[in-house]
mmCIF file of C-alpha atoms in Angstrom:
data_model
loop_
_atom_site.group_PDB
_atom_site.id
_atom_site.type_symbol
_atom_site.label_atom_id
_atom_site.label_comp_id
_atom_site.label_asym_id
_atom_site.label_seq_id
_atom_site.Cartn_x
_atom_site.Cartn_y
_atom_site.Cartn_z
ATOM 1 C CA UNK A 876 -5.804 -0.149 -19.444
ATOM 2 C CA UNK A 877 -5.838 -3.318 -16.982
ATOM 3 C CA UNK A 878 -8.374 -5.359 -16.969
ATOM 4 C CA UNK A 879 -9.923 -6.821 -13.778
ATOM 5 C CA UNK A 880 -13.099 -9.292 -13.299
ATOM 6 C CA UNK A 881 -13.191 -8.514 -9.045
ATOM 7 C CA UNK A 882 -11.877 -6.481 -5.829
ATOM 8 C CA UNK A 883 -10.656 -9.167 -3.465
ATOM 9 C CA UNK A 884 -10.783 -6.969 0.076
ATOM 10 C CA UNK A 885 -7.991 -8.672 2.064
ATOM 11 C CA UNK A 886 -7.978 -8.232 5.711
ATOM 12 C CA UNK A 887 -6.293 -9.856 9.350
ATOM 13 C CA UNK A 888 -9.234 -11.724 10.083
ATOM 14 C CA UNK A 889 -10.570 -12.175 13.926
ATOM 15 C CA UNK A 890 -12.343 -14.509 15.686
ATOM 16 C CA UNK A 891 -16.626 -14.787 16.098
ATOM 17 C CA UNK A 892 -17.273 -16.614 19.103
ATOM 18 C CA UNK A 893 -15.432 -18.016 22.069
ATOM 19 C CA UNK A 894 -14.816 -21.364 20.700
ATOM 20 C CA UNK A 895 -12.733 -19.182 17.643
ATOM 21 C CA UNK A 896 -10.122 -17.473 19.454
ATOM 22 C CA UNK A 897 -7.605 -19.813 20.204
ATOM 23 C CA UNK A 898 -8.001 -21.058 16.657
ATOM 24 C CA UNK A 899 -7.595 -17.586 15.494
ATOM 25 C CA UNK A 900 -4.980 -16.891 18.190
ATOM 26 C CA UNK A 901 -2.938 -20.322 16.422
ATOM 27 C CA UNK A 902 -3.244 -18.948 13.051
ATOM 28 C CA UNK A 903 -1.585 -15.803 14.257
ATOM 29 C CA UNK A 904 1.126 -17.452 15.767
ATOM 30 C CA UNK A 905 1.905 -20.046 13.837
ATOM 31 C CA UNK A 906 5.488 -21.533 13.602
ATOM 32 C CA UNK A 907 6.158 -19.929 16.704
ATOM 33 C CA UNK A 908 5.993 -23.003 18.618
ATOM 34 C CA UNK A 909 3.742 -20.837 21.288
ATOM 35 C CA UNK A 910 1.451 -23.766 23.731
ATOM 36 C CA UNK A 911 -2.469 -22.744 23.795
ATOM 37 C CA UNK A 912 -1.496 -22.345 27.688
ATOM 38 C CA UNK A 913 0.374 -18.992 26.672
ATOM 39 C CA UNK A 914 -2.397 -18.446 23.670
ATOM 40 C CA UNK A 915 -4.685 -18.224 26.499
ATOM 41 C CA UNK A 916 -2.748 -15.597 28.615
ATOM 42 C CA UNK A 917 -3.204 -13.335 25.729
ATOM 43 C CA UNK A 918 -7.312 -14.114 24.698
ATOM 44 C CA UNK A 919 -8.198 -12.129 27.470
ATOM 45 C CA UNK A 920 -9.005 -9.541 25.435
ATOM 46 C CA UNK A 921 -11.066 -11.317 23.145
ATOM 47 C CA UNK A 922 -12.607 -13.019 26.294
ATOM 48 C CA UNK A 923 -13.670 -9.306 27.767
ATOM 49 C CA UNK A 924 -15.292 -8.749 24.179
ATOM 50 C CA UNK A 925 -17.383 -12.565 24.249
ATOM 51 C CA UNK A 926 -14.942 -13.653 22.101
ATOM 52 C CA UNK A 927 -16.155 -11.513 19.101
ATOM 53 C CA UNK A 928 -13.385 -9.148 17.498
ATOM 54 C CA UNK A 929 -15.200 -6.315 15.857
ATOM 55 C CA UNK A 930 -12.830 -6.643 12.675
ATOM 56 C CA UNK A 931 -14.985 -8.745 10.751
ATOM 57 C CA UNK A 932 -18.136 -6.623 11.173
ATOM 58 C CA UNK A 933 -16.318 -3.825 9.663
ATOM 59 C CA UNK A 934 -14.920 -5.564 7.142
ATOM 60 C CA UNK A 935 -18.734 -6.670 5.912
ATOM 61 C CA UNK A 936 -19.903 -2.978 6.483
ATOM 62 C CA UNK A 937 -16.212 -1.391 4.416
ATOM 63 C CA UNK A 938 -17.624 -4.253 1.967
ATOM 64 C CA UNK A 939 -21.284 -2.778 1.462
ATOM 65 C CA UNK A 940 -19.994 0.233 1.646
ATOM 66 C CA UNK A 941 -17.566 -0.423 -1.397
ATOM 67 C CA UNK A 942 -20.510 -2.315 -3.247
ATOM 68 C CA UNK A 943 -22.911 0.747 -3.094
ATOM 69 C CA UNK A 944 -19.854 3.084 -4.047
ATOM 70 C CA UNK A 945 -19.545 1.275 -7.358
ATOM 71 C CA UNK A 946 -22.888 1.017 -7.548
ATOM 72 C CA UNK A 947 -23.307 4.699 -7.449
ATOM 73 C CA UNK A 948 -20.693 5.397 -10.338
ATOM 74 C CA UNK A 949 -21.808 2.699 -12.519
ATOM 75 C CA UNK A 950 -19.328 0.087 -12.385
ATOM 76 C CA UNK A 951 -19.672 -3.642 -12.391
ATOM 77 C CA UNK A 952 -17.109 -5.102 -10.194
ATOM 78 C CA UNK A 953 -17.722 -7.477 -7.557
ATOM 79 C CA UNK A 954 -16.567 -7.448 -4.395
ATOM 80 C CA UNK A 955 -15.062 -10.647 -2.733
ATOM 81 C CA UNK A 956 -13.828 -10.512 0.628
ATOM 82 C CA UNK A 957 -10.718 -12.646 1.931
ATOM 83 C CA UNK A 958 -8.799 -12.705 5.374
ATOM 84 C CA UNK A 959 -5.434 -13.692 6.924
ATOM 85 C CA UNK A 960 -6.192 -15.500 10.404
ATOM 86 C CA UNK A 961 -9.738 -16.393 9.920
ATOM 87 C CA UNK A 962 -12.730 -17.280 7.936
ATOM 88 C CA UNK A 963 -13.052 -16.665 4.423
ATOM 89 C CA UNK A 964 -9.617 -17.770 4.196
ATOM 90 C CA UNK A 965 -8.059 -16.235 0.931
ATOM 91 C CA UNK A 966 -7.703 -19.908 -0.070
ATOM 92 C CA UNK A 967 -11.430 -20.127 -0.033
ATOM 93 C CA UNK A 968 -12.634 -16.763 -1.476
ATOM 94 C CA UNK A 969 -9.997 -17.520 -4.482
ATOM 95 C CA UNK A 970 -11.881 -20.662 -5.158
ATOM 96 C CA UNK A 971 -15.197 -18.655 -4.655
ATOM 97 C CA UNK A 972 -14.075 -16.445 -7.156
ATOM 98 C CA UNK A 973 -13.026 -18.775 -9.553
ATOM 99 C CA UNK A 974 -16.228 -20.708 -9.735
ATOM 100 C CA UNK A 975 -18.136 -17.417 -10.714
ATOM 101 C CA UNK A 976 -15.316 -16.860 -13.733
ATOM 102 C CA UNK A 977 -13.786 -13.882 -11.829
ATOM 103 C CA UNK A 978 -9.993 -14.669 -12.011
ATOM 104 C CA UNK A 979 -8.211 -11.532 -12.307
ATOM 105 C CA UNK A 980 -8.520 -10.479 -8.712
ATOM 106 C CA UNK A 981 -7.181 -6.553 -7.749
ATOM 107 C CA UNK A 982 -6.558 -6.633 -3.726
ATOM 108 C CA UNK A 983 -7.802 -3.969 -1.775
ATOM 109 C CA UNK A 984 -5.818 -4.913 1.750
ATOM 110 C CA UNK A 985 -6.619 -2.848 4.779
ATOM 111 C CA UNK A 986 -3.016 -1.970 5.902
ATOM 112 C CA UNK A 987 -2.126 1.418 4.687
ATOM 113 C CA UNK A 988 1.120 1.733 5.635
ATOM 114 C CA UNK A 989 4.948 -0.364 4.257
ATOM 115 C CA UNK A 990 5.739 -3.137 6.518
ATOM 116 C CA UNK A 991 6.738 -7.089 6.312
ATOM 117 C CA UNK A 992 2.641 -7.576 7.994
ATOM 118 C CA UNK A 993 1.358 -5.224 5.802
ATOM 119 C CA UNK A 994 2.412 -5.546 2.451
ATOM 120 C CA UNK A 995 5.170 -8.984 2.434
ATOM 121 C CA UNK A 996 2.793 -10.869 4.052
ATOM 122 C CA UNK A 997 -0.086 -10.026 2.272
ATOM 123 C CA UNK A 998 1.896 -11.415 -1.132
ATOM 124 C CA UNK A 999 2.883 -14.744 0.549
ATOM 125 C CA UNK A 1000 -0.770 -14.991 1.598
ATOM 126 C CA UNK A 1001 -2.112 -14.875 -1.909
ATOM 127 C CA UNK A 1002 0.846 -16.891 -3.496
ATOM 128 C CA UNK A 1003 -0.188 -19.785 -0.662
ATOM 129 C CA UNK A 1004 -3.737 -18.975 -1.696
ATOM 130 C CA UNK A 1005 -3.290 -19.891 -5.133
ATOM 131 C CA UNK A 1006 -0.321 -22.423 -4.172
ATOM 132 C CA UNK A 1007 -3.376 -24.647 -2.134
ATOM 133 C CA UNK A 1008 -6.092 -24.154 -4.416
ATOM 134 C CA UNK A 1009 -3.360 -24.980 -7.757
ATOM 135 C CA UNK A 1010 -4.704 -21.728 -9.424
ATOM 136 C CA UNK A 1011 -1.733 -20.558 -9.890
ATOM 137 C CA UNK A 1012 -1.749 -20.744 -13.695
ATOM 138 C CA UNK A 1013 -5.844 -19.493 -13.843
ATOM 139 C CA UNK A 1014 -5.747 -16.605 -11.432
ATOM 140 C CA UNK A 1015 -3.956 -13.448 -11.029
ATOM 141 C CA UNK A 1016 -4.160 -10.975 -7.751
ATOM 142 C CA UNK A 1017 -2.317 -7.504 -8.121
ATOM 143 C CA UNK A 1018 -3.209 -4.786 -5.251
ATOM 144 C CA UNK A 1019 -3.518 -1.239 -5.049
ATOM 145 C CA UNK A 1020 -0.374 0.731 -3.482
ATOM 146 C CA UNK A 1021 -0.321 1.425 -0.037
ATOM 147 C CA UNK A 1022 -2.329 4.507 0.673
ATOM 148 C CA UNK A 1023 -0.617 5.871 3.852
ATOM 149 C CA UNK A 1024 -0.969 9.783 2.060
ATOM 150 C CA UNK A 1025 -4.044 9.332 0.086
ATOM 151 C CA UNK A 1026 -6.324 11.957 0.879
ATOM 152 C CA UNK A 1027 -9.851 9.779 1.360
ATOM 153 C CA UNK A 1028 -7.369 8.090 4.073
ATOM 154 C CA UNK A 1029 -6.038 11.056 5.570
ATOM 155 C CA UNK A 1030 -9.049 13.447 5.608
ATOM 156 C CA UNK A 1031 -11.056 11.674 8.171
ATOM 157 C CA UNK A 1032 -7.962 11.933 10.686
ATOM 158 C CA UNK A 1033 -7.788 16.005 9.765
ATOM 159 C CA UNK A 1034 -11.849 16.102 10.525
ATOM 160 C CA UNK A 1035 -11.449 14.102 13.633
ATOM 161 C CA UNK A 1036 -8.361 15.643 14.973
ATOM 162 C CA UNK A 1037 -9.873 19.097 14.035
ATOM 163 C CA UNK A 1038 -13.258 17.991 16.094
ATOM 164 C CA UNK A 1039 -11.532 16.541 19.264
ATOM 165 C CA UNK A 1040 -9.695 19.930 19.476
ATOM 166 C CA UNK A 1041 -12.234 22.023 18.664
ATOM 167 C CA UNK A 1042 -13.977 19.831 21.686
ATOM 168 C CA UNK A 1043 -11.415 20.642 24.400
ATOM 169 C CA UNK A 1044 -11.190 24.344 23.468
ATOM 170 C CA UNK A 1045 -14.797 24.367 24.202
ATOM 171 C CA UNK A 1046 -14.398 23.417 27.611
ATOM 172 C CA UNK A 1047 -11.418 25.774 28.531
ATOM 173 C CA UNK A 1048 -8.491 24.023 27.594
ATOM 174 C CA UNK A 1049 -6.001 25.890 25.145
ATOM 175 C CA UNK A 1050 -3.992 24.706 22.433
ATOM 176 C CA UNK A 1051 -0.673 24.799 24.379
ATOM 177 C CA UNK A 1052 -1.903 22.484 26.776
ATOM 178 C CA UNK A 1053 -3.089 19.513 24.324
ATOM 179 C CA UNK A 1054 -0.790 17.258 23.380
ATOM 180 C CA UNK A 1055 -1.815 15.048 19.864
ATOM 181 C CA UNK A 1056 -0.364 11.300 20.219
ATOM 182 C CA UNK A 1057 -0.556 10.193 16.955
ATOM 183 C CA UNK A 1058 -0.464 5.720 17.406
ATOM 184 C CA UNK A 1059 0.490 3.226 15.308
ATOM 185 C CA UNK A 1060 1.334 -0.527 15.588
ATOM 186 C CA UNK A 1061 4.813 -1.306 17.319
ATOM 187 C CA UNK A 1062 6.863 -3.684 15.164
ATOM 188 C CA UNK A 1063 10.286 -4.860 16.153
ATOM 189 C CA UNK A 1064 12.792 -2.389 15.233
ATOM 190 C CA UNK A 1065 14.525 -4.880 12.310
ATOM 191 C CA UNK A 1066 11.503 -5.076 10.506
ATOM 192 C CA UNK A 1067 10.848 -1.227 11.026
ATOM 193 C CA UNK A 1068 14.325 -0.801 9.355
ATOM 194 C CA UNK A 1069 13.590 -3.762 6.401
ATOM 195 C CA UNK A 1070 10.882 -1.626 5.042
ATOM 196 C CA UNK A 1071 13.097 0.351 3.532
ATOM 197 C CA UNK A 1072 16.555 1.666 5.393
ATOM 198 C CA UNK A 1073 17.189 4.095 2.705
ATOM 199 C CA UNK A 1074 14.352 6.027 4.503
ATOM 200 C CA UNK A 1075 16.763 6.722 7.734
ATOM 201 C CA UNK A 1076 15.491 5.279 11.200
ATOM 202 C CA UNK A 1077 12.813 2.920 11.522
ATOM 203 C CA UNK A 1078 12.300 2.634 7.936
ATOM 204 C CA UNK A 1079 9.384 3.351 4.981
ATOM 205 C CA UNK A 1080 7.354 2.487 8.298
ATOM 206 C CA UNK A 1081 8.283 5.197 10.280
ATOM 207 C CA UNK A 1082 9.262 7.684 7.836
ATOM 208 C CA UNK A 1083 5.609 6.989 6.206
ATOM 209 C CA UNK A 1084 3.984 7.837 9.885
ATOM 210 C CA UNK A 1085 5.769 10.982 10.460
ATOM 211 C CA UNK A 1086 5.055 12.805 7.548
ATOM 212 C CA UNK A 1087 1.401 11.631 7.923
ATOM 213 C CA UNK A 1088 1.473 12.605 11.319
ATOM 214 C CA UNK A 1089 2.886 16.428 10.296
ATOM 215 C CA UNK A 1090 0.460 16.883 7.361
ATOM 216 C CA UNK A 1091 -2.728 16.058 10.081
ATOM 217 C CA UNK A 1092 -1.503 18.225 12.285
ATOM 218 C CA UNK A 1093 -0.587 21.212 10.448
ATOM 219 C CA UNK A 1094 -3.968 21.164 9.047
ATOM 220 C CA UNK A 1095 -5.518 20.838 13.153
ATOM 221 C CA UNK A 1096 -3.750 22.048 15.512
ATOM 222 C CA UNK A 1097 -0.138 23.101 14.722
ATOM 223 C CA UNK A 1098 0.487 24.918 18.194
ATOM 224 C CA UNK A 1099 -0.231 22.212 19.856
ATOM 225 C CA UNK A 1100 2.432 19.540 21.041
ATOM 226 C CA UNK A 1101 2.390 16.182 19.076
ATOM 227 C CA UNK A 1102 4.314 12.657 19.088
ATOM 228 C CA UNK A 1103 4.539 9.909 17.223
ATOM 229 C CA UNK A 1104 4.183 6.881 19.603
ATOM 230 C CA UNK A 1105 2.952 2.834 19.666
ATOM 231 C CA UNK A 1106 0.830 0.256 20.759
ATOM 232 C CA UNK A 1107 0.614 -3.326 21.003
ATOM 233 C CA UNK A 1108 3.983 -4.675 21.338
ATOM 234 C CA UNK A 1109 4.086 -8.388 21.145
ATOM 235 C CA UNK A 1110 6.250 -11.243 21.707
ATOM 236 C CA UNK A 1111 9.442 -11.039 23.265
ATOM 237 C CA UNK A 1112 10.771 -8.779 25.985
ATOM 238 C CA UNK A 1113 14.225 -9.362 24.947
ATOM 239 C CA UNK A 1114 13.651 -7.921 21.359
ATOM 240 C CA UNK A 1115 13.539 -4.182 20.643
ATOM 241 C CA UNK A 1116 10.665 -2.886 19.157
ATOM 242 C CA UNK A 1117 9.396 0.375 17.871
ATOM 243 C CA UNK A 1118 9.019 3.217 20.964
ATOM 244 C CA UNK A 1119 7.759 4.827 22.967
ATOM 245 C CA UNK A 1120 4.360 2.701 23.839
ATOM 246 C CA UNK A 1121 1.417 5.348 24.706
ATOM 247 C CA UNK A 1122 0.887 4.913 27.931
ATOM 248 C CA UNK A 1123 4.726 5.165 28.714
ATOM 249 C CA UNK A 1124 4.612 8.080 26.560
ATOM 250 C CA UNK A 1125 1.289 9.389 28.981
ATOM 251 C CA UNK A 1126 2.948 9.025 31.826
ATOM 252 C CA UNK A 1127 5.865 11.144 30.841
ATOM 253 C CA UNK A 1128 3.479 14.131 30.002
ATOM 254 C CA UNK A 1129 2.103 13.751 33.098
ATOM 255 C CA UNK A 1130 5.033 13.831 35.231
ATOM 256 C CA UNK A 1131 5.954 16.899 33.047
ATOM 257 C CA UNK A 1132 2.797 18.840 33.890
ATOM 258 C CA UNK A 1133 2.760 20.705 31.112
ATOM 259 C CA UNK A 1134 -0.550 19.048 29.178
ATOM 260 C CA UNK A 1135 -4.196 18.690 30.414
ATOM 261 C CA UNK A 1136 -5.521 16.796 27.585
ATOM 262 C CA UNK A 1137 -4.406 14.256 25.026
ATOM 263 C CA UNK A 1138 -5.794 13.528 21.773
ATOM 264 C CA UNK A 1139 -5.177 9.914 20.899
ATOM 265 C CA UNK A 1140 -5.304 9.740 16.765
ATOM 266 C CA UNK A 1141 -5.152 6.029 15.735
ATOM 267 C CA UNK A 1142 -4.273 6.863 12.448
ATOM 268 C CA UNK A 1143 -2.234 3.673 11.945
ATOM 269 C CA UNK A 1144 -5.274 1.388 11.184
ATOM 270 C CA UNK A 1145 -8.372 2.015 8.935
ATOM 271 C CA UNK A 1146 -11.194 0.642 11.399
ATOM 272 C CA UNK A 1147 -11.910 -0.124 15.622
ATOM 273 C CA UNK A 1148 -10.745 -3.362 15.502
ATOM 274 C CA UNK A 1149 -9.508 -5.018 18.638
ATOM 275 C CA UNK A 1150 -6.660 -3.747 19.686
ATOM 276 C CA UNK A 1151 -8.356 0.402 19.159
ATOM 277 C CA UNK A 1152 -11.126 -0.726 21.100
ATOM 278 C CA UNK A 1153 -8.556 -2.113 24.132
ATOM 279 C CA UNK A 1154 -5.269 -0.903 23.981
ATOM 280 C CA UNK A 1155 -6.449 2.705 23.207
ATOM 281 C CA UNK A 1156 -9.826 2.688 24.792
ATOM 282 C CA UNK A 1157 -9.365 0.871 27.559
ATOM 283 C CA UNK A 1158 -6.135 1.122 28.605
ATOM 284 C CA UNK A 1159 -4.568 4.399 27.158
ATOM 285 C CA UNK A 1160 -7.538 6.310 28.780
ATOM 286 C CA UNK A 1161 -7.132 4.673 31.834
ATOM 287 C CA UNK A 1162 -3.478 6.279 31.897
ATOM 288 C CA UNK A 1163 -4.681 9.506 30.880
ATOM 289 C CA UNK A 1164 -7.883 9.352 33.548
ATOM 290 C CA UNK A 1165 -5.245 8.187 36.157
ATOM 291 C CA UNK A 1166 -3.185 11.083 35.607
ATOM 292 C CA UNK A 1167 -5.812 13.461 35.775
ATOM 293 C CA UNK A 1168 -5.866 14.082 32.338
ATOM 294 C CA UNK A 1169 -8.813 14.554 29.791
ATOM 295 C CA UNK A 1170 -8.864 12.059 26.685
ATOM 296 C CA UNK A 1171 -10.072 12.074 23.290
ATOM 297 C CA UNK A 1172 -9.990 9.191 21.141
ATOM 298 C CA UNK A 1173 -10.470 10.143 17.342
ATOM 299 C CA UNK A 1174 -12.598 7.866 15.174
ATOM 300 C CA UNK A 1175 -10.985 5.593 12.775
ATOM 301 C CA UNK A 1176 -12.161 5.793 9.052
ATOM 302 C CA UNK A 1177 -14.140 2.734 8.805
ATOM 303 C CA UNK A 1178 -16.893 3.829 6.048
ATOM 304 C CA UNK A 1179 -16.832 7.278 6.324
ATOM 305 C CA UNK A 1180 -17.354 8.305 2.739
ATOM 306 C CA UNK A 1181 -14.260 9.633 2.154
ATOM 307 C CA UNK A 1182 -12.335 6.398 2.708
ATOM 308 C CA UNK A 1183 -14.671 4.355 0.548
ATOM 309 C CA UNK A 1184 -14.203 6.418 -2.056
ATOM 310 C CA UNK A 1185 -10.858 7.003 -2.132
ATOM 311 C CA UNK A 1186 -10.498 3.469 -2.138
ATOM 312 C CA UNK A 1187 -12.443 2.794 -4.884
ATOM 313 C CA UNK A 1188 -10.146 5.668 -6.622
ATOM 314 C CA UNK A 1189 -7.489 3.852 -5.799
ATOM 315 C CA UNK A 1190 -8.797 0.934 -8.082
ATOM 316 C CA UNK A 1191 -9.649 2.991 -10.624
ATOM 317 C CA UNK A 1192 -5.746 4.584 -10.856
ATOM 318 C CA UNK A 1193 -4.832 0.773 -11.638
ATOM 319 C CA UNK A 1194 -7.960 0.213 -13.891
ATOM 320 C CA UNK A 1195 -6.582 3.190 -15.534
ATOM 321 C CA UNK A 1196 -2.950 3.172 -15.715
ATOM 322 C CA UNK A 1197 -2.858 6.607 -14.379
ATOM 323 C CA UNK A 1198 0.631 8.129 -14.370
ATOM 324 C CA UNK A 1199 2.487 8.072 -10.916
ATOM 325 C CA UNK A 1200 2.595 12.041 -11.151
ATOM 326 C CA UNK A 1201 -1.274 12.152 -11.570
ATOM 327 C CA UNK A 1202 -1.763 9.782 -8.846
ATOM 328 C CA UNK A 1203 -3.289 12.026 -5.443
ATOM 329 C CA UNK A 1204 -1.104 12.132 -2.420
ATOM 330 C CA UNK A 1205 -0.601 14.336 0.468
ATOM 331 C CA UNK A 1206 3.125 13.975 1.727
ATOM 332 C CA UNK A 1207 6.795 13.976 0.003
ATOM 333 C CA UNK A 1208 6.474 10.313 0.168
ATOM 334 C CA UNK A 1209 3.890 9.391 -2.383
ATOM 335 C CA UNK A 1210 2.228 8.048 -4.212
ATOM 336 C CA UNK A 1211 3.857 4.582 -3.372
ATOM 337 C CA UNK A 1212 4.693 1.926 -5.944
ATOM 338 C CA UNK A 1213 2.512 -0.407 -7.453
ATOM 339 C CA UNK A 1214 3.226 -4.553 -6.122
ATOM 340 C CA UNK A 1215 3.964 -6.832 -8.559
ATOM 341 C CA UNK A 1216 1.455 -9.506 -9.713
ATOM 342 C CA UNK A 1217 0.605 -12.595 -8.017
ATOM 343 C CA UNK A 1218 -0.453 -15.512 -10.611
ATOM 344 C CA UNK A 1219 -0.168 -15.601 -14.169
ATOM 345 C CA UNK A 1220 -4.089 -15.085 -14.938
ATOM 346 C CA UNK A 1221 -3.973 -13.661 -18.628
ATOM 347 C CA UNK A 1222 -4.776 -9.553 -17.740
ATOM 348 C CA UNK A 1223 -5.382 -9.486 -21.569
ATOM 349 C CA UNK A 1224 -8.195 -11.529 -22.178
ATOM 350 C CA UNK A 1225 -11.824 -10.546 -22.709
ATOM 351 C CA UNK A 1226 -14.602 -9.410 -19.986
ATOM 352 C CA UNK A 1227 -13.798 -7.729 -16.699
ATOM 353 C CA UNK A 1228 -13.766 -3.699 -16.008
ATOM 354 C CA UNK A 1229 -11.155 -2.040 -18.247
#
């Protein structure tokens, strides 16, 4: 059994205020070389929202949430909470840690799927963290596998896709004339194809989201139409990135005139951060409303129960050592691999949950 003395929940960060977001915007870019001019073009969206991304909020809420969930089965494990782009820095929470004895450190990141911003950059970020803090010898981080095709991730998709159906049939509109957009984050097409080319086109990345996407909707609404389709394309024009963007995608069903409702299922991130709240909210229903056409947004799973506890299952299968054939997962694909350690904290030593 491995021993652990904390759950380190490891996030994007976002910014709290006005003053924050060009910070926050710097930390995002950095080494791009990109002037606070241009960082400025893109705040808007922050600006609309005072400044305040929601991410943060939710990550203090998915940490209660995870506290009481422990709570309720008995176990004593804290639960630290660390971000990418913005305050608590990892660097910071590892020192936090540290002070209160807690050095072997299992990461709980909320990025489900395999990607370079998912899962690379998520090891780099805790080898700096212990890199800047010289705890490299004192603490360890490992992290639980990505859980793309865990069920307490998947479930509260099927619920909401089932409900947001269920809510259009009410009010006339037949299965044949819904169409289920199932949206993820765009990432350029290389790094779609370095998570893992063996998988065909687009990668782990986009083989992971398509065989999500199926399972969801073979359990909601399988004669209705569905796509797999992206958001939030960044950076430059000139490089390709993952396609087709929703509202591109929108427009086409429009023009075809076959659809008069879409079901947007953000089932590519685990809460309503930022760019759910804008990209999908505000500008995907637009299209949709512009075209005549009825939109649904399905909820992300934030705290719904499920989520929480599969997530603290998930710990518990590395607590464990459960066998990879014992390990739940709802697609061909899983159950992913564990990550190797971070640090060289000894896992043997006394104390901790085991």
């Amino acid at each position: 059994m491995a021993q652990y003395d904390a759950i380190l929940l490891s996030s994007f960060g976002g910014p709290e205020g006005q003053d924050e977001v060009i910070p926050f915007l710097r930390n995002v870019t950095a080494g791009r070389g990109i002037p606070d001019e241009r960082l400025e073009e893109v705040a808007h969206h922050y600006r609309h929202f005072g400044g305040v991304s929601p991410i943060n909020a939710q990550n203090r809420a998915l940490k209660a949430a995870l506290e009481a969930e422990l709570a309720a089965r008995g176990i004593e494990l804290p639960v630290y909470w660390g971000n990418r782009n913005s305050a608590p820095f990892f660097a910071d929470t590892v020192r936090e840690a540290h002070a209160a004895g807690d050095d072997r450190l299992l990461g709980l990141v909320t990025s489900a799927y395999t990607s370079y911003s998912g899962v690379g950059q998520y090891r780099e970020d805790f080898q700096k963290a212990l890199a800047d803090t010289g705890l490299g010898e004192q603490v360890s981080i490992d992290r639980v596998r990505e859980f793309f095709d865990h069920p307490g991730f998947v479930m509260p998709f099927v619920e909401g896709v089932s409900s947001a159906v269920h809510q259009l049939r009410a009010q006339g509109i037949a299965d044949e004339a819904i169409h289920v957009l199932y949206v993820t984050h765009s990432i350029p097409n290389t790094a779609a194809e370095e998570s893992g080319p063996e998988f065909g086109p687009g990668g782990a990345y986009v083989a992971q989201h398509l065989a999500v996407a199926s399972y969801i909707h073979g359990e909601t609404a399988p004669a209705a139409a569905w796509s797999l389709v992206y958001q939030s394309r960044s950076g430059d024009p000139r490089t390709p990135w993952l396609e087709p963007d929703i509202n591109d995608a929108i427009d086409e069903l429009a023009v075809a005139g076959l659809v008069k409702a879409v079901v947007i299922v953000p089932f590519g991130f685990v809460s309503d951060h930022m760019e759910v709240l804008w990209d999908l909210d505000n500008e995907a229903v637009t299209t949709a409303q512009g075209h005549g056409l009825l939109a649904v947004r399905v909820p992300t799973p934030g705290v719904h129960p499920s989520f929480v506890s599969g997530l603290i299952d998930l710990v518990l299968e590395r607590v464990n050592d459960v066998p990879v054939d014992e390990r739940p997962h709802l697609t061909e694909l899983g159950p992913w691999a564990d990550h190797e350690r971070v640090g060289t904290a000894d896992a043997g030593s006394t104390g901790g949950v085991a």
